[in-house]
Amino acid sequence: MFPFEHIISIDKKSNITLYNQIAFCIINAIQNGTLKAGTPLPGSRKLAKILNVHRKTVITAYEELNAQDWITIIPKKQACVSEHIPILQPQKWNSLKSSISYDNNFNLPLKITNKHIDETKTENIPDIIIDDGHPDVRLSPIDELLKTYRSYTSKRHTIKNAHLGTEQGTLKLREEMVQYLSETRGLNISADNILITHGAQMSIYLTSRLLLDSHTNIIVGKPGYPVANKAFEKTGSNLTEVTVDEHGIDTDAIEVLCKKKKITAVYVIPHHHYPTTVTLSVDRRIKLLELSKQYNFAIIEDDYDYDYHYTSSPYLPLASGNHEGNVIYIGSFSKILDPSLRIGFMVAPKNFIVQCTSLRKVIDVGGDGYMQNALASLIKGGELKRHLKKAKKTYQQRRDFLDNLLKEKLAPYISYTLPTGGMAIWIKLNANLSVEKLISNPKLKVLRIDKKQNAFRFGFASMDEKELEQTIDFLQSEFKK
Amino acid sequence: MFPFEHIISIDKKSNITLYNQIAFCIINAIQNGTLKAGTPLPGSRKLAKILNVHRKTVITAYEELNAQDWITIIPKKQACVSEHIPILQPQKWNSLKSSISYDNNFNLPLKITNKHIDETKTENIPDIIIDDGHPDVRLSPIDELLKTYRSYTSKRHTIKNAHLGTEQGTLKLREEMVQYLSETRGLNISADNILITHGAQMSIYLTSRLLLDSHTNIIVGKPGYPVANKAFEKTGSNLTEVTVDEHGIDTDAIEVLCKKKKITAVYVIPHHHYPTTVTLSVDRRIKLLELSKQYNFAIIEDDYDYDYHYTSSPYLPLASGNHEGNVIYIGSFSKILDPSLRIGFMVAPKNFIVQCTSLRKVIDVGGDGYMQNALASLIKGGELKRHLKKAKKTYQQRRDFLDNLLKEKLAPYISYTLPTGGMAIWIKLNANLSVEKLISNPKLKVLRIDKKQNAFRFGFASMDEKELEQTIDFLQSEFKK
């Protein structure tokens, strides 16, 4: 008999169930060739004795291995390693030995290429990650959401419901959002005006593909949101940057441009401009809408940060103002719950939404209907509103806590303006320090830096007070070097 | 005192908690104007007596309403409807009354338009939905998946992990898939060769944007998969259809075309061609790979149905054969678990994956990292393999059950070839019947019909035996009409 006590090591204190530990060890031994096809396994009674576990544990392990095809159990006889172990179980259709399939490069010409790609290195998780304004998923009602999700995957009716209309978003979620957007943003719309996407970026991508090509001009803020700008650039459109000062994008400069050339669209982030966090002022909002009518351009209103405004209520969206339909309003639940939860939305006239939906279907068919319906329940039950109220309070506290820490520990090194809302502070380093040098430390990852401005975004919402302190202490020690 | 007993009706047998019922009734009354701002609410003791519930239930309801800003609680005094009820709580920035925001059409010219849009009507859920080959989510290990998902949203470390590298797919999932694709498909690759997408369609879209434009030719099967064809068409590429017979796509016809004009890519569905369900034969597989080398075209291998082959083991993918890197392999977990779970993948040379990832980031930033990592755990723990084994057995039984039903009840009306795998049967109606007439019944929705062939796809995998019987009985009564 094979010395099983040497290949199976179990740890009774581990979180992994005993039977799984046993099964894993046997799979490992099969995979690395220690246990060959056909090798008999000891009877459950015997192995239980060897390993000093209950016999039922061994039986469960064997059943698991059998279910996964690693072993064969002959009833009332013995268990053996499968004759056809799962590795390379499929039928070969070519008698030639497979070449090493993907050693070669793809060698046909590509129609789109991006020469400056920052390849993401994800090999090591840095100790400290400063994101650019993520919510704290630990505060989000994810348990509630997933509980509802699970319940929807078990009943014929709710399954049907989740599979219908996912290219535009389930009707249940869109109807819930009509009410929600009316209450929170004064938007007077119907479910036909809404498209559910995988987040704000997909709304931006769809809009840009519909509106822009190489014969068009679009105005964006400077500094701006690079991922949105890339979507605009990919259409071949000509981007013109307009300065964003402490009141938001400079609408006078937009007017000057409109007089010079045909502008197709203006991209604005009215609540807490990315990356500098300023809010678009009232008079500029009014001016922008007027210009849009006068010069007939579309406003792409990316209002991802609407829900987190601390010093006052947020401003109603441009989309809820006096316009003639050419405002495309973009928002996201990823910023409310978690960036990994890919649910965003866009609001526009029905004819625009119809075309967007048609394009979206070609891109990826549709979204996760269960998640959308679970989110609809969360909105209907009031949990989302309650969460927003709680999160807003917490994030404001964290902003103020960070403000104090910055003053106390980093004052000699940096400058910043405390934002009136949002989840990040835009921090400029003093001239004698370099943001490039800062991020060269492998222990630190900063999601959004600006080399020209020698600045970075400090997303504070995702960190609790202890984590904020650790991060600031780390930065202090870096700056002192 | 306001007659609260008339606006609050509770049902002690309902699944909704009592406090939520009370809260909903009060919200409703505020929303429809019955309860005005500032209206005092009865003390908890008093309301509890009126409604004959425990006082704590009323307190919880009031706390909920307070948390959502519907009411204000003055400690040790009274609860009142908020002075600033949440409706239109945000700051107005424009003194003008909002116009009805989205009554107007969008009136700028669009760069892409699709004139033939089937608008999805989701108002009524039909009694009977025949999908085009969905898995049965009730069999899928969704509970396991969501349990792991939840656990990943509570720890700093697993949260970090889920947020890194999502544009290409988390490293954890890609590494797990290297092993998985080796074991199940003989693919010899590294994590750099994999991109995680929102399903097979997104892989098709990305590939088509990278490979095709108006100067290129692509070959597709006839009849074919319309959603993929649309993605190819949107690039401006010229589509040439090649007949798919009982052995798959006609490779001799492909050779003839290659001699006539430069072919950039061939799109194939080797396991159970959509919609006709045939499997690409061994000799055609070899021929196709040879042609790809000789005429230097890319093979887009959409192998979404690989895991469900009943009569034998499936054939190894073209991608695992002898090629020089120009095979793009596309697969999907949406077909294994549920179409709403948007996780697919593509395998290609690293340089191709890098460009795809860059484009994908612009489209929608990335996927759901928690879901990806939970899926990785499911693969690692063997649950996925076990599920596949069980599902394959069940679907084969359902196929055979349906086969018997069709013979017994629909033989006079239809013809079909039983597929050797997959989740659907391609059913042709006899000439005296019309598939168009069939789907005109609002009680029935059929996801994929072909008017020319007078045929439809009957997805059997998502229905249990009872549901299959109901559906066949329904069809029989329709045909008899």
mmCIF file of N, CA, C and O in Angstrom, chain A residues 291-373:
data_model
loop_
_atom_site.group_PDB
_atom_site.id
_atom_site.type_symbol
_atom_site.label_atom_id
_atom_site.label_comp_id
_atom_site.label_asym_id
_atom_site.label_seq_id
_atom_site.Cartn_x
_atom_site.Cartn_y
_atom_site.Cartn_z
ATOM 1 N N LEU A 291 -25.453 78.391 -23.412
ATOM 2 C CA LEU A 291 -24.544 78.180 -24.537
ATOM 3 C C LEU A 291 -24.947 76.928 -25.332
ATOM 4 O O LEU A 291 -24.886 76.902 -26.553
ATOM 5 N N SER A 292 -25.347 75.897 -24.581
ATOM 6 C CA SER A 292 -25.735 74.641 -25.229
ATOM 7 C C SER A 292 -26.898 74.857 -26.190
ATOM 8 O O SER A 292 -26.944 74.310 -27.285
ATOM 9 N N LYS A 293 -27.841 75.714 -25.763
ATOM 10 C CA LYS A 293 -28.983 76.007 -26.633
ATOM 11 C C LYS A 293 -28.549 76.860 -27.816
ATOM 12 O O LYS A 293 -28.907 76.604 -28.963
ATOM 13 N N GLN A 294 -27.763 77.894 -27.486
ATOM 14 C CA GLN A 294 -27.379 78.862 -28.517
ATOM 15 C C GLN A 294 -26.526 78.202 -29.608
ATOM 16 O O GLN A 294 -26.748 78.439 -30.790
ATOM 17 N N TYR A 295 -25.564 77.383 -29.190
ATOM 18 C CA TYR A 295 -24.627 76.806 -30.160
ATOM 19 C C TYR A 295 -24.925 75.343 -30.465
ATOM 20 O O TYR A 295 -24.170 74.688 -31.164
ATOM 21 N N ASN A 296 -26.010 74.852 -29.911
ATOM 22 C CA ASN A 296 -26.475 73.504 -30.226
ATOM 23 C C ASN A 296 -25.414 72.425 -30.006
ATOM 24 O O ASN A 296 -25.102 71.647 -30.903
ATOM 25 N N PHE A 297 -24.841 72.412 -28.795
ATOM 26 C CA PHE A 297 -23.952 71.299 -28.475
ATOM 27 C C PHE A 297 -24.557 70.447 -27.364
ATOM 28 O O PHE A 297 -25.442 70.905 -26.634
ATOM 29 N N ALA A 298 -24.108 69.202 -27.284
ATOM 30 C CA ALA A 298 -24.569 68.316 -26.220
ATOM 31 C C ALA A 298 -23.738 68.542 -24.966
ATOM 32 O O ALA A 298 -22.548 68.846 -25.044
ATOM 33 N N ILE A 299 -24.385 68.414 -23.821
ATOM 34 C CA ILE A 299 -23.654 68.442 -22.547
ATOM 35 C C ILE A 299 -23.594 67.018 -22.025
ATOM 36 O O ILE A 299 -24.629 66.365 -21.867
ATOM 37 N N ILE A 300 -22.377 66.512 -21.826
ATOM 38 C CA ILE A 300 -22.219 65.201 -21.197
ATOM 39 C C ILE A 300 -21.927 65.480 -19.732
ATOM 40 O O ILE A 300 -20.842 65.941 -19.380
ATOM 41 N N GLU A 301 -22.927 65.257 -18.893
ATOM 42 C CA GLU A 301 -22.830 65.633 -17.480
ATOM 43 C C GLU A 301 -22.491 64.402 -16.642
ATOM 44 O O GLU A 301 -23.342 63.567 -16.380
ATOM 45 N N ASP A 302 -21.245 64.297 -16.240
ATOM 46 C CA ASP A 302 -20.784 63.156 -15.450
ATOM 47 C C ASP A 302 -20.889 63.527 -13.975
ATOM 48 O O ASP A 302 -20.015 64.184 -13.423
ATOM 49 N N ASP A 303 -21.971 63.106 -13.347
ATOM 50 C CA ASP A 303 -22.277 63.570 -11.985
ATOM 51 C C ASP A 303 -22.064 62.446 -10.979
ATOM 52 O O ASP A 303 -22.865 62.242 -10.077
ATOM 53 N N TYR A 304 -20.962 61.719 -11.157
ATOM 54 C CA TYR A 304 -20.720 60.521 -10.358
ATOM 55 C C TYR A 304 -20.659 60.798 -8.863
ATOM 56 O O TYR A 304 -20.875 59.921 -8.040
ATOM 57 N N ASP A 305 -20.368 62.045 -8.500
ATOM 58 C CA ASP A 305 -20.094 62.372 -7.097
ATOM 59 C C ASP A 305 -21.245 63.120 -6.440
ATOM 60 O O ASP A 305 -21.091 63.649 -5.343
ATOM 61 N N TYR A 306 -22.410 63.128 -7.095
ATOM 62 C CA TYR A 306 -23.551 63.923 -6.618
ATOM 63 C C TYR A 306 -23.916 63.663 -5.160
ATOM 64 O O TYR A 306 -24.261 64.574 -4.416
ATOM 65 N N ASP A 307 -23.871 62.382 -4.772
ATOM 66 C CA ASP A 307 -24.452 62.017 -3.475
ATOM 67 C C ASP A 307 -23.629 62.452 -2.269
ATOM 68 O O ASP A 307 -24.108 62.398 -1.151
ATOM 69 N N TYR A 308 -22.396 62.833 -2.521
ATOM 70 C CA TYR A 308 -21.549 63.185 -1.382
ATOM 71 C C TYR A 308 -21.144 64.651 -1.424
ATOM 72 O O TYR A 308 -20.081 65.013 -1.907
ATOM 73 N N HIS A 309 -22.022 65.499 -0.962
ATOM 74 C CA HIS A 309 -21.716 66.917 -0.871
ATOM 75 C C HIS A 309 -21.958 67.297 0.580
ATOM 76 O O HIS A 309 -23.027 67.059 1.110
ATOM 77 N N TYR A 310 -20.950 67.874 1.241
ATOM 78 C CA TYR A 310 -21.029 68.004 2.696
ATOM 79 C C TYR A 310 -21.488 69.371 3.188
ATOM 80 O O TYR A 310 -22.233 69.482 4.143
ATOM 81 N N THR A 311 -21.016 70.423 2.542
ATOM 82 C CA THR A 311 -21.257 71.738 3.127
ATOM 83 C C THR A 311 -22.681 72.234 2.914
ATOM 84 O O THR A 311 -23.123 73.135 3.591
ATOM 85 N N SER A 312 -23.394 71.667 1.965
ATOM 86 C CA SER A 312 -24.787 72.056 1.715
ATOM 87 C C SER A 312 -25.423 70.894 0.969
ATOM 88 O O SER A 312 -24.774 69.903 0.695
ATOM 89 N N SER A 313 -26.706 71.033 0.620
ATOM 90 C CA SER A 313 -27.263 70.045 -0.298
ATOM 91 C C SER A 313 -26.518 70.179 -1.615
ATOM 92 O O SER A 313 -26.001 71.247 -1.936
ATOM 93 N N PRO A 314 -26.469 69.111 -2.398
ATOM 94 C CA PRO A 314 -25.819 69.241 -3.707
ATOM 95 C C PRO A 314 -26.664 70.115 -4.629
ATOM 96 O O PRO A 314 -27.821 70.395 -4.346
ATOM 97 N N TYR A 315 -26.081 70.591 -5.706
ATOM 98 C CA TYR A 315 -26.829 71.335 -6.706
ATOM 99 C C TYR A 315 -27.589 70.362 -7.587
ATOM 100 O O TYR A 315 -27.069 69.300 -7.929
ATOM 101 N N LEU A 316 -28.809 70.743 -7.960
ATOM 102 C CA LEU A 316 -29.553 69.884 -8.882
ATOM 103 C C LEU A 316 -28.768 69.753 -10.186
ATOM 104 O O LEU A 316 -28.089 70.690 -10.595
ATOM 105 N N PRO A 317 -28.858 68.617 -10.843
ATOM 106 C CA PRO A 317 -28.109 68.427 -12.081
ATOM 107 C C PRO A 317 -28.534 69.411 -13.178
ATOM 108 O O PRO A 317 -29.668 69.896 -13.183
ATOM 109 N N LEU A 318 -27.621 69.682 -14.094
ATOM 110 C CA LEU A 318 -27.969 70.404 -15.313
ATOM 111 C C LEU A 318 -29.134 69.711 -16.003
ATOM 112 O O LEU A 318 -30.027 70.351 -16.561
ATOM 113 N N ALA A 319 -29.132 68.379 -15.924
ATOM 114 C CA ALA A 319 -30.146 67.578 -16.611
ATOM 115 C C ALA A 319 -31.553 67.865 -16.113
ATOM 116 O O ALA A 319 -32.528 67.651 -16.827
ATOM 117 N N SER A 320 -31.672 68.336 -14.878
ATOM 118 C CA SER A 320 -33.022 68.615 -14.365
ATOM 119 C C SER A 320 -33.398 70.069 -14.607
ATOM 120 O O SER A 320 -34.443 70.520 -14.169
ATOM 121 N N GLY A 321 -32.536 70.788 -15.284
ATOM 122 C CA GLY A 321 -32.804 72.201 -15.546
ATOM 123 C C GLY A 321 -33.543 72.411 -16.850
ATOM 124 O O GLY A 321 -34.135 71.501 -17.417
ATOM 125 N N ASN A 322 -33.453 73.625 -17.306
ATOM 126 C CA ASN A 322 -34.203 74.064 -18.469
ATOM 127 C C ASN A 322 -33.385 73.813 -19.734
ATOM 128 O O ASN A 322 -32.581 74.621 -20.138
ATOM 129 N N HIS A 323 -33.586 72.649 -20.347
ATOM 130 C CA HIS A 323 -32.825 72.329 -21.553
ATOM 131 C C HIS A 323 -33.749 71.694 -22.577
ATOM 132 O O HIS A 323 -34.913 71.426 -22.301
ATOM 133 N N GLU A 324 -33.219 71.475 -23.760
ATOM 134 C CA GLU A 324 -34.093 70.965 -24.820
ATOM 135 C C GLU A 324 -33.807 69.517 -25.186
ATOM 136 O O GLU A 324 -34.087 69.076 -26.296
ATOM 137 N N GLY A 325 -33.228 68.777 -24.279
ATOM 138 C CA GLY A 325 -33.023 67.348 -24.523
ATOM 139 C C GLY A 325 -31.582 66.972 -24.805
ATOM 140 O O GLY A 325 -31.251 65.789 -24.856
ATOM 141 N N ASN A 326 -30.697 67.954 -24.979
ATOM 142 C CA ASN A 326 -29.331 67.601 -25.365
ATOM 143 C C ASN A 326 -28.377 67.421 -24.190
ATOM 144 O O ASN A 326 -27.165 67.542 -24.345
ATOM 145 N N VAL A 327 -28.928 67.131 -23.020
ATOM 146 C CA VAL A 327 -28.076 66.849 -21.866
ATOM 147 C C VAL A 327 -28.097 65.352 -21.593
ATOM 148 O O VAL A 327 -29.160 64.757 -21.444
ATOM 149 N N ILE A 328 -26.921 64.743 -21.583
ATOM 150 C CA ILE A 328 -26.805 63.319 -21.254
ATOM 151 C C ILE A 328 -26.264 63.237 -19.835
ATOM 152 O O ILE A 328 -25.166 63.711 -19.556
ATOM 153 N N TYR A 329 -27.075 62.672 -18.957
ATOM 154 C CA TYR A 329 -26.729 62.656 -17.535
ATOM 155 C C TYR A 329 -26.173 61.287 -17.162
ATOM 156 O O TYR A 329 -26.787 60.262 -17.448
ATOM 157 N N ILE A 330 -25.009 61.270 -16.522
ATOM 158 C CA ILE A 330 -24.311 60.021 -16.219
ATOM 159 C C ILE A 330 -24.075 59.887 -14.724
ATOM 160 O O ILE A 330 -23.602 60.827 -14.077
ATOM 161 N N GLY A 331 -24.418 58.730 -14.177
ATOM 162 C CA GLY A 331 -24.187 58.491 -12.754
ATOM 163 C C GLY A 331 -23.791 57.046 -12.520
ATOM 164 O O GLY A 331 -23.762 56.246 -13.463
ATOM 165 N N SER A 332 -23.500 56.710 -11.279
ATOM 166 C CA SER A 332 -22.967 55.380 -11.017
ATOM 167 C C SER A 332 -23.264 54.909 -9.598
ATOM 168 O O SER A 332 -23.157 55.689 -8.652
ATOM 169 N N PHE A 333 -23.648 53.658 -9.464
ATOM 170 C CA PHE A 333 -23.779 53.070 -8.135
ATOM 171 C C PHE A 333 -22.451 52.505 -7.654
ATOM 172 O O PHE A 333 -22.300 52.196 -6.473
ATOM 173 N N SER A 334 -21.517 52.357 -8.575
ATOM 174 C CA SER A 334 -20.195 51.865 -8.184
ATOM 175 C C SER A 334 -19.543 52.823 -7.195
ATOM 176 O O SER A 334 -18.767 52.417 -6.349
ATOM 177 N N LYS A 335 -19.882 54.104 -7.299
ATOM 178 C CA LYS A 335 -19.302 55.098 -6.396
ATOM 179 C C LYS A 335 -20.051 55.158 -5.066
ATOM 180 O O LYS A 335 -19.598 55.763 -4.110
ATOM 181 N N ILE A 336 -21.229 54.569 -5.038
ATOM 182 C CA ILE A 336 -22.013 54.578 -3.803
ATOM 183 C C ILE A 336 -21.737 53.306 -3.004
ATOM 184 O O ILE A 336 -21.614 53.336 -1.793
ATOM 185 N N LEU A 337 -21.620 52.174 -3.703
ATOM 186 C CA LEU A 337 -21.487 50.893 -3.007
ATOM 187 C C LEU A 337 -20.045 50.386 -3.040
ATOM 188 O O LEU A 337 -19.420 50.202 -2.013
ATOM 189 N N ASP A 338 -19.547 50.155 -4.242
ATOM 190 C CA ASP A 338 -18.168 49.701 -4.374
ATOM 191 C C ASP A 338 -17.793 49.736 -5.852
ATOM 192 O O ASP A 338 -18.607 49.380 -6.697
ATOM 193 N N PRO A 339 -16.542 50.143 -6.163
ATOM 194 C CA PRO A 339 -16.176 50.222 -7.580
ATOM 195 C C PRO A 339 -16.254 48.876 -8.300
ATOM 196 O O PRO A 339 -16.390 48.832 -9.516
ATOM 197 N N SER A 340 -16.200 47.780 -7.546
ATOM 198 C CA SER A 340 -16.283 46.475 -8.193
ATOM 199 C C SER A 340 -17.700 46.118 -8.615
ATOM 200 O O SER A 340 -17.902 45.281 -9.476
ATOM 201 N N LEU A 341 -18.678 46.726 -7.968
ATOM 202 C CA LEU A 341 -20.063 46.471 -8.350
ATOM 203 C C LEU A 341 -20.377 47.297 -9.576
ATOM 204 O O LEU A 341 -20.608 48.492 -9.491
ATOM 205 N N ARG A 342 -20.411 46.662 -10.731
ATOM 206 C CA ARG A 342 -20.444 47.425 -11.975
ATOM 207 C C ARG A 342 -21.870 47.793 -12.378
ATOM 208 O O ARG A 342 -22.440 47.191 -13.273
ATOM 209 N N ILE A 343 -22.434 48.786 -11.707
ATOM 210 C CA ILE A 343 -23.745 49.284 -12.120
ATOM 211 C C ILE A 343 -23.726 50.805 -12.206
ATOM 212 O O ILE A 343 -23.550 51.491 -11.210
ATOM 213 N N GLY A 344 -23.873 51.310 -13.410
ATOM 214 C CA GLY A 344 -24.001 52.739 -13.625
ATOM 215 C C GLY A 344 -25.253 53.000 -14.435
ATOM 216 O O GLY A 344 -25.979 52.073 -14.776
ATOM 217 N N PHE A 345 -25.520 54.263 -14.729
ATOM 218 C CA PHE A 345 -26.721 54.559 -15.510
ATOM 219 C C PHE A 345 -26.505 55.818 -16.342
ATOM 220 O O PHE A 345 -25.594 56.600 -16.076
ATOM 221 N N MET A 346 -27.316 55.970 -17.361
ATOM 222 C CA MET A 346 -27.347 57.239 -18.057
ATOM 223 C C MET A 346 -28.788 57.611 -18.333
ATOM 224 O O MET A 346 -29.658 56.753 -18.470
ATOM 225 N N VAL A 347 -29.039 58.918 -18.353
ATOM 226 C CA VAL A 347 -30.375 59.442 -18.583
ATOM 227 C C VAL A 347 -30.287 60.341 -19.810
ATOM 228 O O VAL A 347 -29.385 61.179 -19.895
ATOM 229 N N ALA A 348 -31.173 60.133 -20.766
ATOM 230 C CA ALA A 348 -31.161 60.931 -21.995
ATOM 231 C C ALA A 348 -32.525 60.798 -22.668
ATOM 232 O O ALA A 348 -33.352 59.982 -22.242
ATOM 233 N N PRO A 349 -32.768 61.577 -23.714
ATOM 234 C CA PRO A 349 -34.031 61.405 -24.443
ATOM 235 C C PRO A 349 -34.161 59.978 -24.970
ATOM 236 O O PRO A 349 -33.166 59.315 -25.243
ATOM 237 N N LYS A 350 -35.398 59.541 -25.128
ATOM 238 C CA LYS A 350 -35.649 58.153 -25.496
ATOM 239 C C LYS A 350 -34.947 57.761 -26.792
ATOM 240 O O LYS A 350 -34.375 56.673 -26.893
ATOM 241 N N ASN A 351 -34.981 58.638 -27.810
ATOM 242 C CA ASN A 351 -34.361 58.252 -29.090
ATOM 243 C C ASN A 351 -32.860 58.013 -28.938
ATOM 244 O O ASN A 351 -32.284 57.145 -29.600
ATOM 245 N N PHE A 352 -32.237 58.748 -28.039
ATOM 246 C CA PHE A 352 -30.809 58.553 -27.790
ATOM 247 C C PHE A 352 -30.567 57.232 -27.045
ATOM 248 O O PHE A 352 -29.672 56.458 -27.374
ATOM 249 N N ILE A 353 -31.397 56.964 -26.049
ATOM 250 C CA ILE A 353 -31.268 55.734 -25.255
ATOM 251 C C ILE A 353 -31.472 54.499 -26.139
ATOM 252 O O ILE A 353 -30.771 53.497 -25.997
ATOM 253 N N VAL A 354 -32.413 54.582 -27.072
ATOM 254 C CA VAL A 354 -32.669 53.450 -27.967
ATOM 255 C C VAL A 354 -31.406 53.106 -28.767
ATOM 256 O O VAL A 354 -31.021 51.942 -28.889
ATOM 257 N N GLN A 355 -30.743 54.118 -29.289
ATOM 258 C CA GLN A 355 -29.530 53.873 -30.078
ATOM 259 C C GLN A 355 -28.386 53.375 -29.192
ATOM 260 O O GLN A 355 -27.599 52.517 -29.584
ATOM 261 N N CYS A 356 -28.280 53.930 -28.000
ATOM 262 C CA CYS A 356 -27.245 53.488 -27.054
ATOM 263 C C CYS A 356 -27.449 52.021 -26.695
ATOM 264 O O CYS A 356 -26.497 51.248 -26.614
ATOM 265 N N THR A 357 -28.700 51.655 -26.446
ATOM 266 C CA THR A 357 -29.013 50.289 -26.055
ATOM 267 C C THR A 357 -28.634 49.318 -27.166
ATOM 268 O O THR A 357 -28.076 48.243 -26.911
ATOM 269 N N SER A 358 -28.915 49.720 -28.393
ATOM 270 C CA SER A 358 -28.587 48.868 -29.530
ATOM 271 C C SER A 358 -27.078 48.638 -29.629
ATOM 272 O O SER A 358 -26.602 47.526 -29.869
ATOM 273 N N LEU A 359 -26.303 49.691 -29.388
ATOM 274 C CA LEU A 359 -24.840 49.556 -29.412
ATOM 275 C C LEU A 359 -24.346 48.719 -28.243
ATOM 276 O O LEU A 359 -23.466 47.877 -28.366
ATOM 277 N N ARG A 360 -24.938 48.947 -27.098
ATOM 278 C CA ARG A 360 -24.515 48.240 -25.900
ATOM 279 C C ARG A 360 -24.716 46.720 -26.017
ATOM 280 O O ARG A 360 -23.896 45.936 -25.558
ATOM 281 N N LYS A 361 -25.809 46.347 -26.666
ATOM 282 C CA LYS A 361 -26.095 44.937 -26.867
ATOM 283 C C LYS A 361 -24.974 44.259 -27.657
ATOM 284 O O LYS A 361 -24.608 43.112 -27.402
ATOM 285 N N VAL A 362 -24.426 44.990 -28.623
ATOM 286 C CA VAL A 362 -23.342 44.454 -29.438
ATOM 287 C C VAL A 362 -22.048 44.365 -28.631
ATOM 288 O O VAL A 362 -21.209 43.497 -28.855
ATOM 289 N N ILE A 363 -21.875 45.261 -27.685
ATOM 290 C CA ILE A 363 -20.637 45.252 -26.891
ATOM 291 C C ILE A 363 -20.604 44.087 -25.911
ATOM 292 O O ILE A 363 -19.621 43.378 -25.817
ATOM 293 N N ASP A 364 -21.679 43.890 -25.157
ATOM 294 C CA ASP A 364 -21.604 42.809 -24.165
ATOM 295 C C ASP A 364 -22.954 42.216 -23.782
ATOM 296 O O ASP A 364 -23.091 41.693 -22.672
ATOM 297 N N VAL A 365 -23.923 42.317 -24.679
ATOM 298 C CA VAL A 365 -25.252 41.737 -24.507
ATOM 299 C C VAL A 365 -26.074 42.436 -23.420
ATOM 300 O O VAL A 365 -27.158 42.928 -23.690
ATOM 301 N N GLY A 366 -25.547 42.480 -22.198
ATOM 302 C CA GLY A 366 -26.332 43.101 -21.135
ATOM 303 C C GLY A 366 -25.664 42.969 -19.797
ATOM 304 O O GLY A 366 -24.539 42.471 -19.697
ATOM 305 N N GLY A 367 -26.356 43.413 -18.759
ATOM 306 C CA GLY A 367 -25.779 43.389 -17.417
ATOM 307 C C GLY A 367 -26.295 42.221 -16.595
ATOM 308 O O GLY A 367 -26.959 41.331 -17.116
ATOM 309 N N ASP A 368 -25.983 42.251 -15.311
ATOM 310 C CA ASP A 368 -26.389 41.196 -14.388
ATOM 311 C C ASP A 368 -27.781 41.514 -13.849
ATOM 312 O O ASP A 368 -27.947 42.366 -12.988
ATOM 313 N N GLY A 369 -28.782 40.816 -14.383
ATOM 314 C CA GLY A 369 -30.165 41.094 -14.034
ATOM 315 C C GLY A 369 -30.507 40.849 -12.569
ATOM 316 O O GLY A 369 -31.312 41.561 -11.983
ATOM 317 N N TYR A 370 -29.884 39.833 -11.975
ATOM 318 C CA TYR A 370 -30.144 39.577 -10.551
ATOM 319 C C TYR A 370 -29.650 40.745 -9.710
ATOM 320 O O TYR A 370 -30.325 41.210 -8.792
ATOM 321 N N MET A 371 -28.427 41.200 -10.025
ATOM 322 C CA MET A 371 -27.844 42.295 -9.256
ATOM 323 C C MET A 371 -28.692 43.551 -9.429
ATOM 324 O O MET A 371 -28.934 44.280 -8.465
ATOM 325 N N GLN A 372 -29.163 43.774 -10.652
ATOM 326 C CA GLN A 372 -29.987 44.962 -10.898
ATOM 327 C C GLN A 372 -31.290 44.894 -10.119
ATOM 328 O O GLN A 372 -31.701 45.880 -9.499
ATOM 329 N N ASN A 373 -31.918 43.723 -10.111
ATOM 330 C CA ASN A 373 -33.177 43.607 -9.374
ATOM 331 C C ASN A 373 -32.960 43.660 -7.864
ATOM 332 O O ASN A 373 -33.807 44.170 -7.131
#
